[in-house]
Amino acid sequence: AGPDDTICEGSAYTLSGTRGGGAASSTWTTSGTGTFNDSSLLAAIYTPSAADISTGTVTLTLTTNDPLGPCPAVSDAMVLTINPAATVSAGADTTICEGSTYILSGTRGGSATSSTWTTSGSGTFDNPTLPAATYTPSGADVTMGSVTLTLTTNDSPGPCPAAADSMILTINLAAE
């Protein structure tokens, strides 16, 4: 059936089964409820179901036909782990007044356990690794009138890519 493997939620998986001896055909089965594009192909494509994704793993078993003669059919299994995709939200766009700081309302989920804030401007974060970091706009940020603040995950396990989301912080000039 091939070695155990890991995919990211939302991905299909191409199997890499082999057979030999007197076996002329084989069939894939699943412990879950996902689907095969053609369960008789050694390199079948398996698409996990929502239940498979929720469970996090599925066992895929390749079983040969019962060949002629005294040799019985044989089976081998592999475990497919399905990692949740990383998710992140930078929060809603907002407006502050010149001279103010802003406490961000970022969130992360799925397989993400850490993240980092970046800015299109030159202001500073009190701690850019906190989803609720405080942003202090620079003079240049105030002059530009707005900055884009981006929260990016940075530790997705396995094959899942990082996720990023941005919000716009508008900075209004104080009344004189």
PDB file of C-alpha atoms in Angstrom:
ATOM      1  CA  ALA A   1       0.000   0.000   0.000  1.00  0.00           C
ATOM      2  CA  GLY A   2       3.019   2.282   0.321  1.00  0.00           C
ATOM      3  CA  PRO A   3       4.318   4.193   3.346  1.00  0.00           C
ATOM      4  CA  ASP A   4       2.120   6.182   5.720  1.00  0.00           C
ATOM      5  CA  ASP A   5       1.787   9.783   4.593  1.00  0.00           C
ATOM      6  CA  THR A   6       0.308  13.174   5.456  1.00  0.00           C
ATOM      7  CA  ILE A   7      -1.722  15.650   3.409  1.00  0.00           C
ATOM      8  CA  CYS A   8      -3.347  18.978   4.112  1.00  0.00           C
ATOM      9  CA  GLU A   9      -7.104  19.360   4.475  1.00  0.00           C
ATOM     10  CA  GLY A  10      -8.670  20.067   1.080  1.00  0.00           C
ATOM     11  CA  SER A  11      -6.137  17.947  -0.836  1.00  0.00           C
ATOM     12  CA  ALA A  12      -6.580  14.650  -2.650  1.00  0.00           C
ATOM     13  CA  TYR A  13      -3.917  11.948  -2.348  1.00  0.00           C
ATOM     14  CA  THR A  14      -2.382   9.818  -5.127  1.00  0.00           C
ATOM     15  CA  LEU A  15      -1.687   6.319  -3.805  1.00  0.00           C
ATOM     16  CA  SER A  16       1.433   4.328  -4.706  1.00  0.00           C
ATOM     17  CA  GLY A  17       0.483   0.680  -4.314  1.00  0.00           C
ATOM     18  CA  THR A  18       2.344  -2.267  -5.808  1.00  0.00           C
ATOM     19  CA  ARG A  19       1.502  -5.925  -6.284  1.00  0.00           C
ATOM     20  CA  GLY A  20       3.385  -8.991  -7.483  1.00  0.00           C
ATOM     21  CA  GLY A  21       3.522 -12.748  -7.450  1.00  0.00           C
ATOM     22  CA  GLY A  22       0.376 -14.364  -8.827  1.00  0.00           C
ATOM     23  CA  ALA A  23      -1.830 -11.310  -8.201  1.00  0.00           C
ATOM     24  CA  ALA A  24      -3.352  -9.972 -11.392  1.00  0.00           C
ATOM     25  CA  SER A  25      -5.484  -7.214  -9.871  1.00  0.00           C
ATOM     26  CA  SER A  26      -6.132  -5.410  -6.608  1.00  0.00           C
ATOM     27  CA  THR A  27      -8.665  -3.142  -4.941  1.00  0.00           C
ATOM     28  CA  TRP A  28      -8.340  -0.212  -2.537  1.00  0.00           C
ATOM     29  CA  THR A  29     -10.696   0.148   0.437  1.00  0.00           C
ATOM     30  CA  THR A  30     -10.923   2.812   3.132  1.00  0.00           C
ATOM     31  CA  SER A  31     -11.703   2.824   6.834  1.00  0.00           C
ATOM     32  CA  GLY A  32     -13.328   6.202   6.229  1.00  0.00           C
ATOM     33  CA  THR A  33     -15.960   7.566   3.899  1.00  0.00           C
ATOM     34  CA  GLY A  34     -13.820   9.280   1.257  1.00  0.00           C
ATOM     35  CA  THR A  35     -13.796   8.235  -2.383  1.00  0.00           C
ATOM     36  CA  PHE A  36     -11.368   6.748  -4.917  1.00  0.00           C
ATOM     37  CA  ASN A  37     -11.368   7.871  -8.535  1.00  0.00           C
ATOM     38  CA  ASP A  38     -10.915   4.160  -9.455  1.00  0.00           C
ATOM     39  CA  SER A  39     -10.289   1.730  -6.592  1.00  0.00           C
ATOM     40  CA  SER A  40      -8.751  -0.841  -8.975  1.00  0.00           C
ATOM     41  CA  LEU A  41      -5.802   1.396  -9.917  1.00  0.00           C
ATOM     42  CA  LEU A  42      -2.516   1.041  -8.007  1.00  0.00           C
ATOM     43  CA  ALA A  43      -2.113   4.823  -8.283  1.00  0.00           C
ATOM     44  CA  ALA A  44      -5.736   5.623  -7.435  1.00  0.00           C
ATOM     45  CA  ILE A  45      -6.565   9.114  -6.196  1.00  0.00           C
ATOM     46  CA  TYR A  46      -8.234   9.250  -2.784  1.00  0.00           C
ATOM     47  CA  THR A  47     -10.370  12.257  -1.834  1.00  0.00           C
ATOM     48  CA  PRO A  48     -11.025  12.439   1.920  1.00  0.00           C
ATOM     49  CA  SER A  49     -14.567  13.125   3.087  1.00  0.00           C
ATOM     50  CA  ALA A  50     -15.526  15.731   5.688  1.00  0.00           C
ATOM     51  CA  ALA A  51     -15.718  12.897   8.239  1.00  0.00           C
ATOM     52  CA  ASP A  52     -12.172  11.737   7.302  1.00  0.00           C
ATOM     53  CA  ILE A  53     -10.896  15.300   7.753  1.00  0.00           C
ATOM     54  CA  SER A  54     -12.672  15.612  11.086  1.00  0.00           C
ATOM     55  CA  THR A  55     -11.198  12.303  12.295  1.00  0.00           C
ATOM     56  CA  GLY A  56      -7.717  13.313  11.125  1.00  0.00           C
ATOM     57  CA  THR A  57      -6.624   9.901   9.813  1.00  0.00           C
ATOM     58  CA  VAL A  58      -7.875   7.183   7.535  1.00  0.00           C
ATOM     59  CA  THR A  59      -6.497   3.712   6.814  1.00  0.00           C
ATOM     60  CA  LEU A  60      -6.277   2.810   3.128  1.00  0.00           C
ATOM     61  CA  THR A  61      -5.932  -0.907   2.376  1.00  0.00           C
ATOM     62  CA  LEU A  62      -4.818  -2.541  -0.879  1.00  0.00           C
ATOM     63  CA  THR A  63      -6.021  -6.148  -1.316  1.00  0.00           C
ATOM     64  CA  THR A  64      -4.992  -8.409  -4.198  1.00  0.00           C
ATOM     65  CA  ASN A  65      -7.317 -10.709  -6.048  1.00  0.00           C
ATOM     66  CA  ASP A  66      -7.295 -14.394  -5.040  1.00  0.00           C
ATOM     67  CA  PRO A  67      -4.777 -15.842  -7.543  1.00  0.00           C
ATOM     68  CA  LEU A  68      -5.028 -19.343  -8.996  1.00  0.00           C
ATOM     69  CA  GLY A  69      -3.329 -22.071  -7.003  1.00  0.00           C
ATOM     70  CA  PRO A  70      -2.768 -22.449  -3.277  1.00  0.00           C
ATOM     71  CA  CYS A  71      -1.709 -18.837  -2.553  1.00  0.00           C
ATOM     72  CA  PRO A  72      -4.381 -16.666  -0.923  1.00  0.00           C
ATOM     73  CA  ALA A  73      -5.114 -12.972  -1.479  1.00  0.00           C
ATOM     74  CA  VAL A  74      -2.992 -10.556   0.573  1.00  0.00           C
ATOM     75  CA  SER A  75      -3.563  -7.067   1.943  1.00  0.00           C
ATOM     76  CA  ASP A  76      -1.424  -4.187   3.093  1.00  0.00           C
ATOM     77  CA  ALA A  77      -2.499  -0.898   4.657  1.00  0.00           C
ATOM     78  CA  MET A  78      -1.173   2.624   5.001  1.00  0.00           C
ATOM     79  CA  VAL A  79      -2.363   5.434   7.259  1.00  0.00           C
ATOM     80  CA  LEU A  80      -3.144   8.778   5.662  1.00  0.00           C
ATOM     81  CA  THR A  81      -3.028  11.659   8.153  1.00  0.00           C
ATOM     82  CA  ILE A  82      -5.042  14.735   7.222  1.00  0.00           C
ATOM     83  CA  ASN A  83      -3.754  17.934   8.844  1.00  0.00           C
ATOM     84  CA  PRO A  84      -6.144  20.849   9.268  1.00  0.00           C
ATOM     85  CA  ALA A  85      -5.293  23.866   7.153  1.00  0.00           C
ATOM     86  CA  ALA A  86      -3.860  26.899   8.938  1.00  0.00           C
ATOM     87  CA  THR A  87      -6.296  29.794   9.254  1.00  0.00           C
ATOM     88  CA  VAL A  88      -5.752  33.390  10.283  1.00  0.00           C
ATOM     89  CA  SER A  89      -7.741  36.617  10.517  1.00  0.00           C
ATOM     90  CA  ALA A  90      -6.185  40.062  10.946  1.00  0.00           C
ATOM     91  CA  GLY A  91      -9.500  41.560  12.063  1.00  0.00           C
ATOM     92  CA  ALA A  92     -11.578  44.325  10.508  1.00  0.00           C
ATOM     93  CA  ASP A  93     -10.235  47.488   8.924  1.00  0.00           C
ATOM     94  CA  THR A  94     -10.375  50.363  11.401  1.00  0.00           C
ATOM     95  CA  THR A  95      -9.568  54.026  11.906  1.00  0.00           C
ATOM     96  CA  ILE A  96      -7.669  55.674  14.760  1.00  0.00           C
ATOM     97  CA  CYS A  97      -6.649  59.232  15.538  1.00  0.00           C
ATOM     98  CA  GLU A  98      -3.092  60.500  15.178  1.00  0.00           C
ATOM     99  CA  GLY A  99      -1.181  59.968  18.433  1.00  0.00           C
ATOM    100  CA  SER A 100      -3.111  56.786  19.317  1.00  0.00           C
ATOM    101  CA  THR A 101      -1.955  53.200  19.420  1.00  0.00           C
ATOM    102  CA  TYR A 102      -4.125  50.304  18.268  1.00  0.00           C
ATOM    103  CA  ILE A 103      -4.640  46.894  19.906  1.00  0.00           C
ATOM    104  CA  LEU A 104      -4.997  44.386  17.077  1.00  0.00           C
ATOM    105  CA  SER A 105      -7.643  41.619  17.142  1.00  0.00           C
ATOM    106  CA  GLY A 106      -5.991  38.860  15.121  1.00  0.00           C
ATOM    107  CA  THR A 107      -6.916  35.212  15.440  1.00  0.00           C
ATOM    108  CA  ARG A 108      -5.403  31.992  14.170  1.00  0.00           C
ATOM    109  CA  GLY A 109      -6.751  28.462  13.918  1.00  0.00           C
ATOM    110  CA  GLY A 110      -6.544  25.119  12.181  1.00  0.00           C
ATOM    111  CA  SER A 111      -3.003  23.817  12.470  1.00  0.00           C
ATOM    112  CA  ALA A 112      -1.517  27.272  13.144  1.00  0.00           C
ATOM    113  CA  THR A 113       0.028  27.705  16.580  1.00  0.00           C
ATOM    114  CA  SER A 114       2.098  30.834  15.988  1.00  0.00           C
ATOM    115  CA  SER A 115       1.990  33.907  13.791  1.00  0.00           C
ATOM    116  CA  THR A 116       3.779  37.184  13.128  1.00  0.00           C
ATOM    117  CA  TRP A 117       2.511  40.690  12.370  1.00  0.00           C
ATOM    118  CA  THR A 118       4.163  42.845   9.690  1.00  0.00           C
ATOM    119  CA  THR A 119       3.416  46.378   8.524  1.00  0.00           C
ATOM    120  CA  SER A 120       3.561  48.157   5.186  1.00  0.00           C
ATOM    121  CA  GLY A 121       4.658  51.211   7.159  1.00  0.00           C
ATOM    122  CA  SER A 122       7.381  51.887   9.682  1.00  0.00           C
ATOM    123  CA  GLY A 123       5.467  51.779  12.972  1.00  0.00           C
ATOM    124  CA  THR A 124       6.189  49.221  15.679  1.00  0.00           C
ATOM    125  CA  PHE A 125       4.470  46.314  17.426  1.00  0.00           C
ATOM    126  CA  ASP A 126       4.928  45.744  21.160  1.00  0.00           C
ATOM    127  CA  ASN A 127       5.176  42.001  20.385  1.00  0.00           C
ATOM    128  CA  PRO A 128       4.617  41.005  16.734  1.00  0.00           C
ATOM    129  CA  THR A 129       4.016  37.357  17.669  1.00  0.00           C
ATOM    130  CA  LEU A 130       0.856  38.120  19.692  1.00  0.00           C
ATOM    131  CA  PRO A 131      -2.476  38.084  17.813  1.00  0.00           C
ATOM    132  CA  ALA A 132      -3.551  41.002  20.062  1.00  0.00           C
ATOM    133  CA  ALA A 133      -0.325  42.999  19.678  1.00  0.00           C
ATOM    134  CA  THR A 134      -0.363  46.771  20.106  1.00  0.00           C
ATOM    135  CA  TYR A 135       0.652  48.777  17.020  1.00  0.00           C
ATOM    136  CA  THR A 136       2.205  52.223  17.406  1.00  0.00           C
ATOM    137  CA  PRO A 137       2.118  54.196  14.126  1.00  0.00           C
ATOM    138  CA  SER A 138       5.242  56.110  13.122  1.00  0.00           C
ATOM    139  CA  GLY A 139       5.263  59.710  11.894  1.00  0.00           C
ATOM    140  CA  ALA A 140       5.596  58.379   8.348  1.00  0.00           C
ATOM    141  CA  ASP A 141       2.523  56.172   8.894  1.00  0.00           C
ATOM    142  CA  VAL A 142       0.542  59.255   9.973  1.00  0.00           C
ATOM    143  CA  THR A 143       1.760  61.168   6.916  1.00  0.00           C
ATOM    144  CA  MET A 144       0.743  58.271   4.619  1.00  0.00           C
ATOM    145  CA  GLY A 145      -2.709  58.195   6.258  1.00  0.00           C
ATOM    146  CA  SER A 146      -2.943  54.397   6.475  1.00  0.00           C
ATOM    147  CA  VAL A 147      -0.935  51.204   6.748  1.00  0.00           C
ATOM    148  CA  THR A 148      -1.653  47.589   5.925  1.00  0.00           C
ATOM    149  CA  LEU A 149      -1.056  45.232   8.844  1.00  0.00           C
ATOM    150  CA  THR A 150      -0.627  41.571   7.926  1.00  0.00           C
ATOM    151  CA  LEU A 151      -0.835  38.546  10.216  1.00  0.00           C
ATOM    152  CA  THR A 152       0.932  35.450   8.819  1.00  0.00           C
ATOM    153  CA  THR A 153       1.104  31.976  10.336  1.00  0.00           C
ATOM    154  CA  ASN A 154       4.602  30.563  10.418  1.00  0.00           C
ATOM    155  CA  ASP A 155       4.530  27.012  11.640  1.00  0.00           C
ATOM    156  CA  SER A 156       2.050  24.896   9.717  1.00  0.00           C
ATOM    157  CA  PRO A 157       3.027  21.259  10.210  1.00  0.00           C
ATOM    158  CA  GLY A 158       3.517  18.899   7.320  1.00  0.00           C
ATOM    159  CA  PRO A 159       2.301  19.867   3.898  1.00  0.00           C
ATOM    160  CA  CYS A 160      -0.071  22.662   4.880  1.00  0.00           C
ATOM    161  CA  PRO A 161       0.999  26.121   3.700  1.00  0.00           C
ATOM    162  CA  ALA A 162       1.077  29.225   5.863  1.00  0.00           C
ATOM    163  CA  ALA A 163      -1.981  31.482   5.874  1.00  0.00           C
ATOM    164  CA  ALA A 164      -2.036  35.287   5.848  1.00  0.00           C
ATOM    165  CA  ASP A 165      -4.660  38.005   6.228  1.00  0.00           C
ATOM    166  CA  SER A 166      -4.428  41.789   6.236  1.00  0.00           C
ATOM    167  CA  MET A 167      -6.332  44.734   7.632  1.00  0.00           C
ATOM    168  CA  ILE A 168      -6.013  48.453   6.887  1.00  0.00           C
ATOM    169  CA  LEU A 169      -5.392  50.840   9.750  1.00  0.00           C
ATOM    170  CA  THR A 170      -6.382  54.364   8.744  1.00  0.00           C
ATOM    171  CA  ILE A 171      -4.830  57.182  10.771  1.00  0.00           C
ATOM    172  CA  ASN A 172      -6.782  60.454  10.853  1.00  0.00           C
ATOM    173  CA  LEU A 173      -4.942  63.694  11.637  1.00  0.00           C
ATOM    174  CA  ALA A 174      -5.799  65.220  14.991  1.00  0.00           C
ATOM    175  CA  ALA A 175      -7.778  68.441  14.963  1.00  0.00           C
ATOM    176  CA  GLU A 176      -5.688  71.564  15.597  1.00  0.00           C
TER     177      GLU A 176
END
